[in-house]
Amino acid sequence: MFISDVQSIVRQLHDRTTFHSLAGRAVSSLIAVMNPETIALTGSLVQPADVEMIRHECLKYIPEMHMPQLKLLEYPEEDYMYGLITMTLESLAYSVKLVEKRK
Protein backbone atom coordinates (compact mmCIF):
# COMPACT_ATOMS: atom_id res chain seq x y z
CA MET A 1 0.00 0.00 0.00
CA PHE A 2 1.39 3.36 -0.98
CA ILE A 3 1.53 6.38 1.33
CA SER A 4 -1.01 8.20 -0.84
CA ASP A 5 -3.42 5.24 -0.36
CA VAL A 6 -3.02 5.42 3.41
CA GLN A 7 -3.54 9.17 3.37
CA SER A 8 -6.68 8.71 1.29
CA ILE A 9 -8.09 6.18 3.75
CA VAL A 10 -7.32 8.46 6.69
CA ARG A 11 -9.14 11.32 4.94
CA GLN A 12 -12.13 9.04 4.29
CA LEU A 13 -12.22 7.95 7.94
CA HIS A 14 -12.40 11.57 9.05
CA ASP A 15 -15.15 12.35 6.53
CA ARG A 16 -18.58 11.63 8.04
CA THR A 17 -19.99 10.72 4.60
CA THR A 18 -17.54 7.83 4.11
CA PHE A 19 -16.75 6.86 7.72
CA HIS A 20 -19.66 4.44 8.21
CA SER A 21 -18.95 2.51 5.03
CA LEU A 22 -15.25 2.07 5.87
CA ALA A 23 -15.96 1.20 9.50
CA GLY A 24 -18.64 -1.28 8.43
CA ARG A 25 -16.25 -3.06 6.08
CA ALA A 26 -13.52 -3.20 8.73
CA VAL A 27 -15.92 -4.54 11.38
CA SER A 28 -17.35 -7.05 8.87
CA SER A 29 -13.84 -8.37 8.25
CA LEU A 30 -13.34 -8.88 11.99
CA ILE A 31 -16.67 -10.67 12.26
CA ALA A 32 -15.84 -12.98 9.36
CA VAL A 33 -12.47 -13.95 10.83
CA MET A 34 -13.20 -14.03 14.57
CA ASN A 35 -16.97 -14.73 14.85
CA PRO A 36 -17.27 -12.74 18.12
CA GLU A 37 -20.36 -12.35 20.31
CA THR A 38 -19.66 -8.65 20.86
CA ILE A 39 -17.47 -6.04 19.20
CA ALA A 40 -16.48 -2.97 21.20
CA LEU A 41 -16.10 0.23 19.21
CA THR A 42 -13.83 2.89 20.69
CA GLY A 43 -11.99 6.01 19.69
CA SER A 44 -12.65 9.62 18.98
CA LEU A 45 -14.10 8.97 15.51
CA VAL A 46 -17.01 6.85 16.77
CA GLN A 47 -20.08 8.68 18.07
CA PRO A 48 -23.04 7.00 19.85
CA ALA A 49 -25.28 7.43 16.77
CA ASP A 50 -22.65 5.71 14.59
CA VAL A 51 -23.11 2.28 16.18
CA GLU A 52 -26.44 1.60 14.44
CA MET A 53 -25.16 2.98 11.14
CA ILE A 54 -22.06 0.75 11.29
CA ARG A 55 -24.30 -2.22 12.12
CA HIS A 56 -26.43 -1.41 9.07
CA GLU A 57 -23.29 -1.34 6.89
CA CYS A 58 -22.14 -4.69 8.33
CA LEU A 59 -25.47 -6.28 7.44
CA LYS A 60 -24.59 -5.75 3.77
CA TYR A 61 -21.86 -8.39 4.22
CA ILE A 62 -22.82 -10.39 7.33
CA PRO A 63 -26.17 -12.23 7.73
CA GLU A 64 -28.28 -11.09 10.69
CA MET A 65 -27.97 -14.49 12.39
CA HIS A 66 -24.16 -14.10 12.52
CA MET A 67 -24.13 -10.43 13.47
CA PRO A 68 -22.61 -9.80 16.92
CA GLN A 69 -23.66 -7.06 19.28
CA LEU A 70 -21.86 -3.77 18.59
CA LYS A 71 -21.13 -1.70 21.66
CA LEU A 72 -19.58 1.74 22.08
CA LEU A 73 -17.04 1.95 24.90
CA GLU A 74 -16.23 5.50 25.88
CA TYR A 75 -13.74 4.35 28.55
CA PRO A 76 -12.28 1.04 27.33
CA GLU A 77 -9.35 0.76 29.75
CA GLU A 78 -11.04 -1.62 32.23
CA ASP A 79 -12.42 -3.86 29.48
CA TYR A 80 -9.04 -3.84 27.72
CA MET A 81 -7.23 -4.98 30.87
CA TYR A 82 -9.87 -7.66 31.52
CA GLY A 83 -9.36 -8.96 27.97
CA LEU A 84 -5.58 -9.06 28.35
CA ILE A 85 -5.86 -10.91 31.66
CA THR A 86 -8.35 -13.40 30.21
CA MET A 87 -6.18 -14.09 27.17
CA THR A 88 -3.10 -14.55 29.37
CA LEU A 89 -4.87 -17.00 31.67
CA GLU A 90 -6.24 -18.94 28.70
CA SER A 91 -2.78 -19.18 27.14
CA LEU A 92 -1.35 -20.47 30.43
CA ALA A 93 -4.11 -23.02 30.83
CA TYR A 94 -3.45 -24.58 27.42
CA SER A 95 0.33 -24.37 27.27
CA VAL A 96 0.98 -27.75 28.92
CA LYS A 97 0.85 -30.69 26.52
CA LEU A 98 1.77 -34.32 26.84
CA VAL A 99 4.27 -34.80 24.06
CA GLU A 100 5.51 -38.28 24.91
CA LYS A 101 4.62 -40.66 27.70
CA ARG A 102 7.45 -42.29 29.63
CA LYS A 103 7.72 -46.04 29.34
PDB file of N, CA and C in Angstrom:
ATOM      1  N   MET A   1       0.852  -1.172   0.000  1.00  0.00           N
ATOM      2  CA  MET A   1       0.000   0.000   0.000  1.00  0.00           C
ATOM      3  C   MET A   1       0.898   1.235   0.000  1.00  0.00           C
ATOM      4  N   PHE A   2       0.603   2.150  -0.870  1.00  0.00           N
ATOM      5  CA  PHE A   2       1.391   3.363  -0.982  1.00  0.00           C
ATOM      6  C   PHE A   2       0.945   4.395   0.044  1.00  0.00           C
ATOM      7  N   ILE A   3       1.828   5.325   0.361  1.00  0.00           N
ATOM      8  CA  ILE A   3       1.531   6.376   1.330  1.00  0.00           C
ATOM      9  C   ILE A   3       0.306   7.168   0.908  1.00  0.00           C
ATOM     10  N   SER A   4       0.156   7.445  -0.380  1.00  0.00           N
ATOM     11  CA  SER A   4      -1.007   8.203  -0.841  1.00  0.00           C
ATOM     12  C   SER A   4      -2.301   7.428  -0.583  1.00  0.00           C
ATOM     13  N   ASP A   5      -2.252   6.067  -0.672  1.00  0.00           N
ATOM     14  CA  ASP A   5      -3.422   5.242  -0.362  1.00  0.00           C
ATOM     15  C   ASP A   5      -3.785   5.349   1.113  1.00  0.00           C
ATOM     16  N   VAL A   6      -2.781   5.302   1.968  1.00  0.00           N
ATOM     17  CA  VAL A   6      -3.017   5.422   3.410  1.00  0.00           C
ATOM     18  C   VAL A   6      -3.589   6.792   3.731  1.00  0.00           C
ATOM     19  N   GLN A   7      -3.035   7.824   3.134  1.00  0.00           N
ATOM     20  CA  GLN A   7      -3.543   9.173   3.371  1.00  0.00           C
ATOM     21  C   GLN A   7      -4.985   9.309   2.903  1.00  0.00           C
ATOM     22  N   SER A   8      -5.316   8.682   1.805  1.00  0.00           N
ATOM     23  CA  SER A   8      -6.680   8.715   1.291  1.00  0.00           C
ATOM     24  C   SER A   8      -7.647   8.032   2.257  1.00  0.00           C
ATOM     25  N   ILE A   9      -7.251   6.892   2.800  1.00  0.00           N
ATOM     26  CA  ILE A   9      -8.095   6.176   3.752  1.00  0.00           C
ATOM     27  C   ILE A   9      -8.281   6.997   5.024  1.00  0.00           C
ATOM     28  N   VAL A  10      -7.227   7.620   5.500  1.00  0.00           N
ATOM     29  CA  VAL A  10      -7.324   8.464   6.695  1.00  0.00           C
ATOM     30  C   VAL A  10      -8.295   9.614   6.446  1.00  0.00           C
ATOM     31  N   ARG A  11      -8.200  10.239   5.278  1.00  0.00           N
ATOM     32  CA  ARG A  11      -9.140  11.323   4.941  1.00  0.00           C
ATOM     33  C   ARG A  11     -10.577  10.806   4.932  1.00  0.00           C
ATOM     34  N   GLN A  12     -10.784   9.620   4.360  1.00  0.00           N
ATOM     35  CA  GLN A  12     -12.127   9.041   4.295  1.00  0.00           C
ATOM     36  C   GLN A  12     -12.661   8.703   5.684  1.00  0.00           C
ATOM     37  N   LEU A  13     -11.784   8.258   6.575  1.00  0.00           N
ATOM     38  CA  LEU A  13     -12.221   7.952   7.943  1.00  0.00           C
ATOM     39  C   LEU A  13     -12.669   9.210   8.688  1.00  0.00           C
ATOM     40  N   HIS A  14     -12.054  10.320   8.384  1.00  0.00           N
ATOM     41  CA  HIS A  14     -12.404  11.573   9.050  1.00  0.00           C
ATOM     42  C   HIS A  14     -13.554  12.306   8.362  1.00  0.00           C
ATOM     43  N   ASP A  15     -14.024  11.769   7.255  1.00  0.00           N
ATOM     44  CA  ASP A  15     -15.154  12.347   6.526  1.00  0.00           C
ATOM     45  C   ASP A  15     -16.416  11.593   6.943  1.00  0.00           C
ATOM     46  N   ARG A  16     -17.374  12.280   7.529  1.00  0.00           N
ATOM     47  CA  ARG A  16     -18.578  11.635   8.043  1.00  0.00           C
ATOM     48  C   ARG A  16     -19.396  10.963   6.941  1.00  0.00           C
ATOM     49  N   THR A  17     -19.221  11.352   5.676  1.00  0.00           N
ATOM     50  CA  THR A  17     -19.992  10.724   4.598  1.00  0.00           C
ATOM     51  C   THR A  17     -19.421   9.371   4.184  1.00  0.00           C
ATOM     52  N   THR A  18     -18.164   9.104   4.487  1.00  0.00           N
ATOM     53  CA  THR A  18     -17.544   7.828   4.111  1.00  0.00           C
ATOM     54  C   THR A  18     -17.142   6.981   5.321  1.00  0.00           C
ATOM     55  N   PHE A  19     -17.183   7.561   6.503  1.00  0.00           N
ATOM     56  CA  PHE A  19     -16.745   6.856   7.717  1.00  0.00           C
ATOM     57  C   PHE A  19     -17.520   5.558   7.950  1.00  0.00           C
ATOM     58  N   HIS A  20     -18.842   5.605   7.866  1.00  0.00           N
ATOM     59  CA  HIS A  20     -19.661   4.436   8.209  1.00  0.00           C
ATOM     60  C   HIS A  20     -19.408   3.262   7.267  1.00  0.00           C
ATOM     61  N   SER A  21     -19.224   3.563   5.995  1.00  0.00           N
ATOM     62  CA  SER A  21     -18.953   2.507   5.028  1.00  0.00           C
ATOM     63  C   SER A  21     -17.609   1.833   5.317  1.00  0.00           C
ATOM     64  N   LEU A  22     -16.571   2.627   5.559  1.00  0.00           N
ATOM     65  CA  LEU A  22     -15.248   2.066   5.871  1.00  0.00           C
ATOM     66  C   LEU A  22     -15.267   1.295   7.187  1.00  0.00           C
ATOM     67  N   ALA A  23     -15.885   1.872   8.202  1.00  0.00           N
ATOM     68  CA  ALA A  23     -15.959   1.197   9.503  1.00  0.00           C
ATOM     69  C   ALA A  23     -16.747  -0.100   9.379  1.00  0.00           C
ATOM     70  N   GLY A  24     -17.833  -0.079   8.623  1.00  0.00           N
ATOM     71  CA  GLY A  24     -18.636  -1.284   8.426  1.00  0.00           C
ATOM     72  C   GLY A  24     -17.867  -2.392   7.750  1.00  0.00           C
ATOM     73  N   ARG A  25     -17.073  -2.043   6.749  1.00  0.00           N
ATOM     74  CA  ARG A  25     -16.254  -3.065   6.075  1.00  0.00           C
ATOM     75  C   ARG A  25     -15.176  -3.612   7.005  1.00  0.00           C
ATOM     76  N   ALA A  26     -14.560  -2.737   7.796  1.00  0.00           N
ATOM     77  CA  ALA A  26     -13.523  -3.195   8.733  1.00  0.00           C
ATOM     78  C   ALA A  26     -14.130  -4.115   9.797  1.00  0.00           C
ATOM     79  N   VAL A  27     -15.257  -3.719  10.359  1.00  0.00           N
ATOM     80  CA  VAL A  27     -15.920  -4.539  11.380  1.00  0.00           C
ATOM     81  C   VAL A  27     -16.390  -5.856  10.768  1.00  0.00           C
ATOM     82  N   SER A  28     -16.912  -5.822   9.545  1.00  0.00           N
ATOM     83  CA  SER A  28     -17.352  -7.052   8.873  1.00  0.00           C
ATOM     84  C   SER A  28     -16.192  -8.026   8.688  1.00  0.00           C
ATOM     85  N   SER A  29     -15.026  -7.514   8.388  1.00  0.00           N
ATOM     86  CA  SER A  29     -13.845  -8.374   8.245  1.00  0.00           C
ATOM     87  C   SER A  29     -13.511  -9.043   9.573  1.00  0.00           C
ATOM     88  N   LEU A  30     -13.582  -8.291  10.661  1.00  0.00           N
ATOM     89  CA  LEU A  30     -13.336  -8.878  11.989  1.00  0.00           C
ATOM     90  C   LEU A  30     -14.359  -9.958  12.308  1.00  0.00           C
ATOM     91  N   ILE A  31     -15.614  -9.691  11.993  1.00  0.00           N
ATOM     92  CA  ILE A  31     -16.670 -10.665  12.259  1.00  0.00           C
ATOM     93  C   ILE A  31     -16.419 -11.949  11.472  1.00  0.00           C
ATOM     94  N   ALA A  32     -16.064 -11.812  10.202  1.00  0.00           N
ATOM     95  CA  ALA A  32     -15.839 -12.984   9.356  1.00  0.00           C
ATOM     96  C   ALA A  32     -14.682 -13.841   9.849  1.00  0.00           C
ATOM     97  N   VAL A  33     -13.661 -13.211  10.385  1.00  0.00           N
ATOM     98  CA  VAL A  33     -12.474 -13.946  10.832  1.00  0.00           C
ATOM     99  C   VAL A  33     -12.631 -14.483  12.253  1.00  0.00           C
ATOM    100  N   MET A  34     -13.200 -13.675  13.143  1.00  0.00           N
ATOM    101  CA  MET A  34     -13.202 -14.027  14.566  1.00  0.00           C
ATOM    102  C   MET A  34     -14.527 -14.583  15.086  1.00  0.00           C
ATOM    103  N   ASN A  35     -15.646 -14.289  14.416  1.00  0.00           N
ATOM    104  CA  ASN A  35     -16.967 -14.725  14.848  1.00  0.00           C
ATOM    105  C   ASN A  35     -17.232 -14.384  16.328  1.00  0.00           C
ATOM    106  N   PRO A  36     -17.093 -13.110  16.711  1.00  0.00           N
ATOM    107  CA  PRO A  36     -17.272 -12.740  18.121  1.00  0.00           C
ATOM    108  C   PRO A  36     -18.739 -12.592  18.498  1.00  0.00           C
ATOM    109  N   GLU A  37     -19.017 -12.624  19.802  1.00  0.00           N
ATOM    110  CA  GLU A  37     -20.364 -12.347  20.311  1.00  0.00           C
ATOM    111  C   GLU A  37     -20.602 -10.844  20.370  1.00  0.00           C
ATOM    112  N   THR A  38     -19.556 -10.098  20.697  1.00  0.00           N
ATOM    113  CA  THR A  38     -19.658  -8.650  20.859  1.00  0.00           C
ATOM    114  C   THR A  38     -18.411  -7.997  20.281  1.00  0.00           C
ATOM    115  N   ILE A  39     -18.600  -6.848  19.659  1.00  0.00           N
ATOM    116  CA  ILE A  39     -17.472  -6.039  19.205  1.00  0.00           C
ATOM    117  C   ILE A  39     -17.591  -4.683  19.877  1.00  0.00           C
ATOM    118  N   ALA A  40     -16.518  -4.268  20.529  1.00  0.00           N
ATOM    119  CA  ALA A  40     -16.477  -2.970  21.196  1.00  0.00           C
ATOM    120  C   ALA A  40     -15.863  -1.947  20.251  1.00  0.00           C
ATOM    121  N   LEU A  41     -16.582  -0.870  20.028  1.00  0.00           N
ATOM    122  CA  LEU A  41     -16.095   0.231  19.209  1.00  0.00           C
ATOM    123  C   LEU A  41     -15.588   1.323  20.135  1.00  0.00           C
ATOM    124  N   THR A  42     -14.408   1.843  19.857  1.00  0.00           N
ATOM    125  CA  THR A  42     -13.832   2.891  20.693  1.00  0.00           C
ATOM    126  C   THR A  42     -13.158   3.927  19.807  1.00  0.00           C
ATOM    127  N   GLY A  43     -12.763   5.004  20.408  1.00  0.00           N
ATOM    128  CA  GLY A  43     -11.994   6.007  19.691  1.00  0.00           C
ATOM    129  C   GLY A  43     -12.774   7.279  19.451  1.00  0.00           C
ATOM    130  N   SER A  44     -12.051   8.306  19.126  1.00  0.00           N
ATOM    131  CA  SER A  44     -12.650   9.624  18.977  1.00  0.00           C
ATOM    132  C   SER A  44     -13.490   9.763  17.711  1.00  0.00           C
ATOM    133  N   LEU A  45     -13.318   8.874  16.747  1.00  0.00           N
ATOM    134  CA  LEU A  45     -14.096   8.967  15.513  1.00  0.00           C
ATOM    135  C   LEU A  45     -15.506   8.401  15.652  1.00  0.00           C
ATOM    136  N   VAL A  46     -15.726   7.520  16.631  1.00  0.00           N
ATOM    137  CA  VAL A  46     -17.014   6.852  16.767  1.00  0.00           C
ATOM    138  C   VAL A  46     -17.904   7.623  17.743  1.00  0.00           C
ATOM    139  N   GLN A  47     -19.072   7.994  17.257  1.00  0.00           N
ATOM    140  CA  GLN A  47     -20.080   8.682  18.066  1.00  0.00           C
ATOM    141  C   GLN A  47     -21.186   7.678  18.422  1.00  0.00           C
ATOM    142  N   PRO A  48     -21.962   7.942  19.480  1.00  0.00           N
ATOM    143  CA  PRO A  48     -23.038   7.002  19.847  1.00  0.00           C
ATOM    144  C   PRO A  48     -24.000   6.678  18.691  1.00  0.00           C
ATOM    145  N   ALA A  49     -24.348   7.661  17.887  1.00  0.00           N
ATOM    146  CA  ALA A  49     -25.280   7.426  16.773  1.00  0.00           C
ATOM    147  C   ALA A  49     -24.656   6.583  15.665  1.00  0.00           C
ATOM    148  N   ASP A  50     -23.335   6.465  15.639  1.00  0.00           N
ATOM    149  CA  ASP A  50     -22.647   5.710  14.590  1.00  0.00           C
ATOM    150  C   ASP A  50     -22.826   4.204  14.732  1.00  0.00           C
ATOM    151  N   VAL A  51     -23.062   3.725  15.936  1.00  0.00           N
ATOM    152  CA  VAL A  51     -23.108   2.279  16.175  1.00  0.00           C
ATOM    153  C   VAL A  51     -24.167   1.627  15.295  1.00  0.00           C
ATOM    154  N   GLU A  52     -25.363   2.186  15.256  1.00  0.00           N
ATOM    155  CA  GLU A  52     -26.437   1.602  14.440  1.00  0.00           C
ATOM    156  C   GLU A  52     -26.128   1.722  12.951  1.00  0.00           C
ATOM    157  N   MET A  53     -25.503   2.811  12.554  1.00  0.00           N
ATOM    158  CA  MET A  53     -25.157   2.983  11.135  1.00  0.00           C
ATOM    159  C   MET A  53     -24.070   1.990  10.706  1.00  0.00           C
ATOM    160  N   ILE A  54     -23.105   1.738  11.584  1.00  0.00           N
ATOM    161  CA  ILE A  54     -22.057   0.750  11.292  1.00  0.00           C
ATOM    162  C   ILE A  54     -22.677  -0.645  11.229  1.00  0.00           C
ATOM    163  N   ARG A  55     -23.596  -0.928  12.143  1.00  0.00           N
ATOM    164  CA  ARG A  55     -24.304  -2.217  12.122  1.00  0.00           C
ATOM    165  C   ARG A  55     -25.031  -2.399  10.793  1.00  0.00           C
ATOM    166  N   HIS A  56     -25.702  -1.357  10.340  1.00  0.00           N
ATOM    167  CA  HIS A  56     -26.428  -1.407   9.071  1.00  0.00           C
ATOM    168  C   HIS A  56     -25.462  -1.694   7.912  1.00  0.00           C
ATOM    169  N   GLU A  57     -24.296  -1.076   7.928  1.00  0.00           N
ATOM    170  CA  GLU A  57     -23.287  -1.339   6.895  1.00  0.00           C
ATOM    171  C   GLU A  57     -22.804  -2.789   6.961  1.00  0.00           C
ATOM    172  N   CYS A  58     -22.601  -3.295   8.165  1.00  0.00           N
ATOM    173  CA  CYS A  58     -22.138  -4.686   8.332  1.00  0.00           C
ATOM    174  C   CYS A  58     -23.143  -5.679   7.763  1.00  0.00           C
ATOM    175  N   LEU A  59     -24.431  -5.363   7.915  1.00  0.00           N
ATOM    176  CA  LEU A  59     -25.472  -6.283   7.442  1.00  0.00           C
ATOM    177  C   LEU A  59     -25.482  -6.424   5.919  1.00  0.00           C
ATOM    178  N   LYS A  60     -24.755  -5.580   5.220  1.00  0.00           N
ATOM    179  CA  LYS A  60     -24.591  -5.748   3.769  1.00  0.00           C
ATOM    180  C   LYS A  60     -23.696  -6.949   3.466  1.00  0.00           C
ATOM    181  N   TYR A  61     -22.849  -7.319   4.428  1.00  0.00           N
ATOM    182  CA  TYR A  61     -21.865  -8.388   4.223  1.00  0.00           C
ATOM    183  C   TYR A  61     -22.073  -9.586   5.150  1.00  0.00           C
ATOM    184  N   ILE A  62     -22.675  -9.355   6.302  1.00  0.00           N
ATOM    185  CA  ILE A  62     -22.818 -10.388   7.330  1.00  0.00           C
ATOM    186  C   ILE A  62     -24.312 -10.663   7.547  1.00  0.00           C
ATOM    187  N   PRO A  63     -24.755 -11.929   7.458  1.00  0.00           N
ATOM    188  CA  PRO A  63     -26.166 -12.232   7.726  1.00  0.00           C
ATOM    189  C   PRO A  63     -26.548 -11.886   9.171  1.00  0.00           C
ATOM    190  N   GLU A  64     -27.774 -11.490   9.362  1.00  0.00           N
ATOM    191  CA  GLU A  64     -28.279 -11.093  10.686  1.00  0.00           C
ATOM    192  C   GLU A  64     -27.990 -12.153  11.748  1.00  0.00           C
ATOM    193  N   MET A  65     -28.159 -13.422  11.395  1.00  0.00           N
ATOM    194  CA  MET A  65     -27.973 -14.493  12.389  1.00  0.00           C
ATOM    195  C   MET A  65     -26.518 -14.608  12.873  1.00  0.00           C
ATOM    196  N   HIS A  66     -25.575 -14.052  12.128  1.00  0.00           N
ATOM    197  CA  HIS A  66     -24.158 -14.102  12.520  1.00  0.00           C
ATOM    198  C   HIS A  66     -23.644 -12.752  13.011  1.00  0.00           C
ATOM    199  N   MET A  67     -24.532 -11.786  13.096  1.00  0.00           N
ATOM    200  CA  MET A  67     -24.130 -10.430  13.475  1.00  0.00           C
ATOM    201  C   MET A  67     -23.986 -10.323  14.997  1.00  0.00           C
ATOM    202  N   PRO A  68     -22.792  -9.969  15.463  1.00  0.00           N
ATOM    203  CA  PRO A  68     -22.606  -9.802  16.917  1.00  0.00           C
ATOM    204  C   PRO A  68     -23.195  -8.472  17.397  1.00  0.00           C
ATOM    205  N   GLN A  69     -23.243  -8.324  18.681  1.00  0.00           N
ATOM    206  CA  GLN A  69     -23.657  -7.056  19.277  1.00  0.00           C
ATOM    207  C   GLN A  69     -22.515  -6.056  19.088  1.00  0.00           C
ATOM    208  N   LEU A  70     -22.855  -4.843  18.675  1.00  0.00           N
ATOM    209  CA  LEU A  70     -21.865  -3.766  18.594  1.00  0.00           C
ATOM    210  C   LEU A  70     -22.099  -2.847  19.775  1.00  0.00           C
ATOM    211  N   LYS A  71     -21.028  -2.465  20.424  1.00  0.00           N
ATOM    212  CA  LYS A  71     -21.128  -1.701  21.659  1.00  0.00           C
ATOM    213  C   LYS A  71     -20.091  -0.585  21.637  1.00  0.00           C
ATOM    214  N   LEU A  72     -20.504   0.613  22.002  1.00  0.00           N
ATOM    215  CA  LEU A  72     -19.578   1.739  22.083  1.00  0.00           C
ATOM    216  C   LEU A  72     -19.018   1.815  23.498  1.00  0.00           C
ATOM    217  N   LEU A  73     -17.702   1.798  23.601  1.00  0.00           N
ATOM    218  CA  LEU A  73     -17.042   1.952  24.903  1.00  0.00           C
ATOM    219  C   LEU A  73     -16.356   3.310  24.929  1.00  0.00           C
ATOM    220  N   GLU A  74     -16.853   4.178  25.779  1.00  0.00           N
ATOM    221  CA  GLU A  74     -16.230   5.496  25.881  1.00  0.00           C
ATOM    222  C   GLU A  74     -14.971   5.454  26.734  1.00  0.00           C
ATOM    223  N   TYR A  75     -14.915   4.512  27.681  1.00  0.00           N
ATOM    224  CA  TYR A  75     -13.741   4.350  28.550  1.00  0.00           C
ATOM    225  C   TYR A  75     -13.337   2.879  28.528  1.00  0.00           C
ATOM    226  N   PRO A  76     -12.561   2.461  27.529  1.00  0.00           N
ATOM    227  CA  PRO A  76     -12.277   1.035  27.325  1.00  0.00           C
ATOM    228  C   PRO A  76     -11.175   0.446  28.198  1.00  0.00           C
ATOM    229  N   GLU A  77     -10.530   1.231  29.023  1.00  0.00           N
ATOM    230  CA  GLU A  77      -9.353   0.756  29.752  1.00  0.00           C
ATOM    231  C   GLU A  77      -9.639  -0.484  30.593  1.00  0.00           C
ATOM    232  N   GLU A  78     -10.737  -0.486  31.357  1.00  0.00           N
ATOM    233  CA  GLU A  78     -11.041  -1.622  32.227  1.00  0.00           C
ATOM    234  C   GLU A  78     -11.333  -2.874  31.396  1.00  0.00           C
ATOM    235  N   ASP A  79     -12.112  -2.722  30.341  1.00  0.00           N
ATOM    236  CA  ASP A  79     -12.420  -3.863  29.478  1.00  0.00           C
ATOM    237  C   ASP A  79     -11.158  -4.377  28.780  1.00  0.00           C
ATOM    238  N   TYR A  80     -10.294  -3.470  28.372  1.00  0.00           N
ATOM    239  CA  TYR A  80      -9.045  -3.836  27.719  1.00  0.00           C
ATOM    240  C   TYR A  80      -8.182  -4.684  28.664  1.00  0.00           C
ATOM    241  N   MET A  81      -8.031  -4.231  29.895  1.00  0.00           N
ATOM    242  CA  MET A  81      -7.228  -4.982  30.868  1.00  0.00           C
ATOM    243  C   MET A  81      -7.853  -6.339  31.153  1.00  0.00           C
ATOM    244  N   TYR A  82      -9.177  -6.392  31.287  1.00  0.00           N
ATOM    245  CA  TYR A  82      -9.867  -7.662  31.524  1.00  0.00           C
ATOM    246  C   TYR A  82      -9.585  -8.629  30.367  1.00  0.00           C
ATOM    247  N   GLY A  83      -9.645  -8.124  29.132  1.00  0.00           N
ATOM    248  CA  GLY A  83      -9.359  -8.958  27.967  1.00  0.00           C
ATOM    249  C   GLY A  83      -7.939  -9.484  27.968  1.00  0.00           C
ATOM    250  N   LEU A  84      -6.980  -8.618  28.294  1.00  0.00           N
ATOM    251  CA  LEU A  84      -5.584  -9.062  28.350  1.00  0.00           C
ATOM    252  C   LEU A  84      -5.380 -10.135  29.415  1.00  0.00           C
ATOM    253  N   ILE A  85      -5.977  -9.932  30.572  1.00  0.00           N
ATOM    254  CA  ILE A  85      -5.861 -10.912  31.665  1.00  0.00           C
ATOM    255  C   ILE A  85      -6.488 -12.235  31.251  1.00  0.00           C
ATOM    256  N   THR A  86      -7.663 -12.178  30.651  1.00  0.00           N
ATOM    257  CA  THR A  86      -8.348 -13.402  30.212  1.00  0.00           C
ATOM    258  C   THR A  86      -7.521 -14.156  29.175  1.00  0.00           C
ATOM    259  N   MET A  87      -6.994 -13.435  28.190  1.00  0.00           N
ATOM    260  CA  MET A  87      -6.180 -14.089  27.166  1.00  0.00           C
ATOM    261  C   MET A  87      -4.920 -14.705  27.763  1.00  0.00           C
ATOM    262  N   THR A  88      -4.304 -14.026  28.716  1.00  0.00           N
ATOM    263  CA  THR A  88      -3.101 -14.549  29.369  1.00  0.00           C
ATOM    264  C   THR A  88      -3.414 -15.825  30.131  1.00  0.00           C
ATOM    265  N   LEU A  89      -4.496 -15.803  30.900  1.00  0.00           N
ATOM    266  CA  LEU A  89      -4.869 -16.996  31.666  1.00  0.00           C
ATOM    267  C   LEU A  89      -5.224 -18.161  30.747  1.00  0.00           C
ATOM    268  N   GLU A  90      -5.909 -17.881  29.653  1.00  0.00           N
ATOM    269  CA  GLU A  90      -6.241 -18.942  28.703  1.00  0.00           C
ATOM    270  C   GLU A  90      -4.982 -19.522  28.076  1.00  0.00           C
ATOM    271  N   SER A  91      -4.014 -18.671  27.758  1.00  0.00           N
ATOM    272  CA  SER A  91      -2.783 -19.182  27.138  1.00  0.00           C
ATOM    273  C   SER A  91      -1.991 -20.022  28.138  1.00  0.00           C
ATOM    274  N   LEU A  92      -2.032 -19.671  29.411  1.00  0.00           N
ATOM    275  CA  LEU A  92      -1.346 -20.466  30.425  1.00  0.00           C
ATOM    276  C   LEU A  92      -2.035 -21.798  30.643  1.00  0.00           C
ATOM    277  N   ALA A  93      -3.349 -21.808  30.586  1.00  0.00           N
ATOM    278  CA  ALA A  93      -4.106 -23.024  30.833  1.00  0.00           C
ATOM    279  C   ALA A  93      -3.880 -24.068  29.743  1.00  0.00           C
ATOM    280  N   TYR A  94      -3.595 -23.644  28.527  1.00  0.00           N
ATOM    281  CA  TYR A  94      -3.455 -24.581  27.424  1.00  0.00           C
ATOM    282  C   TYR A  94      -2.014 -24.797  26.985  1.00  0.00           C
ATOM    283  N   SER A  95      -1.050 -24.269  27.722  1.00  0.00           N
ATOM    284  CA  SER A  95       0.335 -24.374  27.268  1.00  0.00           C
ATOM    285  C   SER A  95       0.982 -25.713  27.624  1.00  0.00           C
ATOM    286  N   VAL A  96       0.388 -26.471  28.519  1.00  0.00           N
ATOM    287  CA  VAL A  96       0.977 -27.750  28.917  1.00  0.00           C
ATOM    288  C   VAL A  96       0.393 -28.850  28.043  1.00  0.00           C
ATOM    289  N   LYS A  97       1.284 -29.596  27.384  1.00  0.00           N
ATOM    290  CA  LYS A  97       0.846 -30.689  26.523  1.00  0.00           C
ATOM    291  C   LYS A  97       1.680 -31.925  26.826  1.00  0.00           C
ATOM    292  N   LEU A  98       1.055 -33.068  26.719  1.00  0.00           N
ATOM    293  CA  LEU A  98       1.767 -34.315  26.844  1.00  0.00           C
ATOM    294  C   LEU A  98       2.321 -34.664  25.474  1.00  0.00           C
ATOM    295  N   VAL A  99       3.622 -34.559  25.343  1.00  0.00           N
ATOM    296  CA  VAL A  99       4.273 -34.803  24.061  1.00  0.00           C
ATOM    297  C   VAL A  99       4.600 -36.289  23.913  1.00  0.00           C
ATOM    298  N   GLU A 100       5.150 -36.868  24.966  1.00  0.00           N
ATOM    299  CA  GLU A 100       5.506 -38.279  24.913  1.00  0.00           C
ATOM    300  C   GLU A 100       5.371 -38.864  26.310  1.00  0.00           C
ATOM    301  N   LYS A 101       4.798 -40.009  26.403  1.00  0.00           N
ATOM    302  CA  LYS A 101       4.624 -40.658  27.697  1.00  0.00           C
ATOM    303  C   LYS A 101       5.840 -41.522  28.006  1.00  0.00           C
ATOM    304  N   ARG A 102       6.314 -41.450  29.239  1.00  0.00           N
ATOM    305  CA  ARG A 102       7.445 -42.290  29.632  1.00  0.00           C
ATOM    306  C   ARG A 102       7.047 -43.735  29.670  1.00  0.00           C
ATOM    307  N   LYS A 103       8.014 -44.589  29.357  1.00  0.00           N
ATOM    308  CA  LYS A 103       7.725 -46.037  29.344  1.00  0.00           C
ATOM    309  C   LYS A 103       8.270 -46.696  30.572  1.00  0.00           C
TER     310      LYS A 103
END
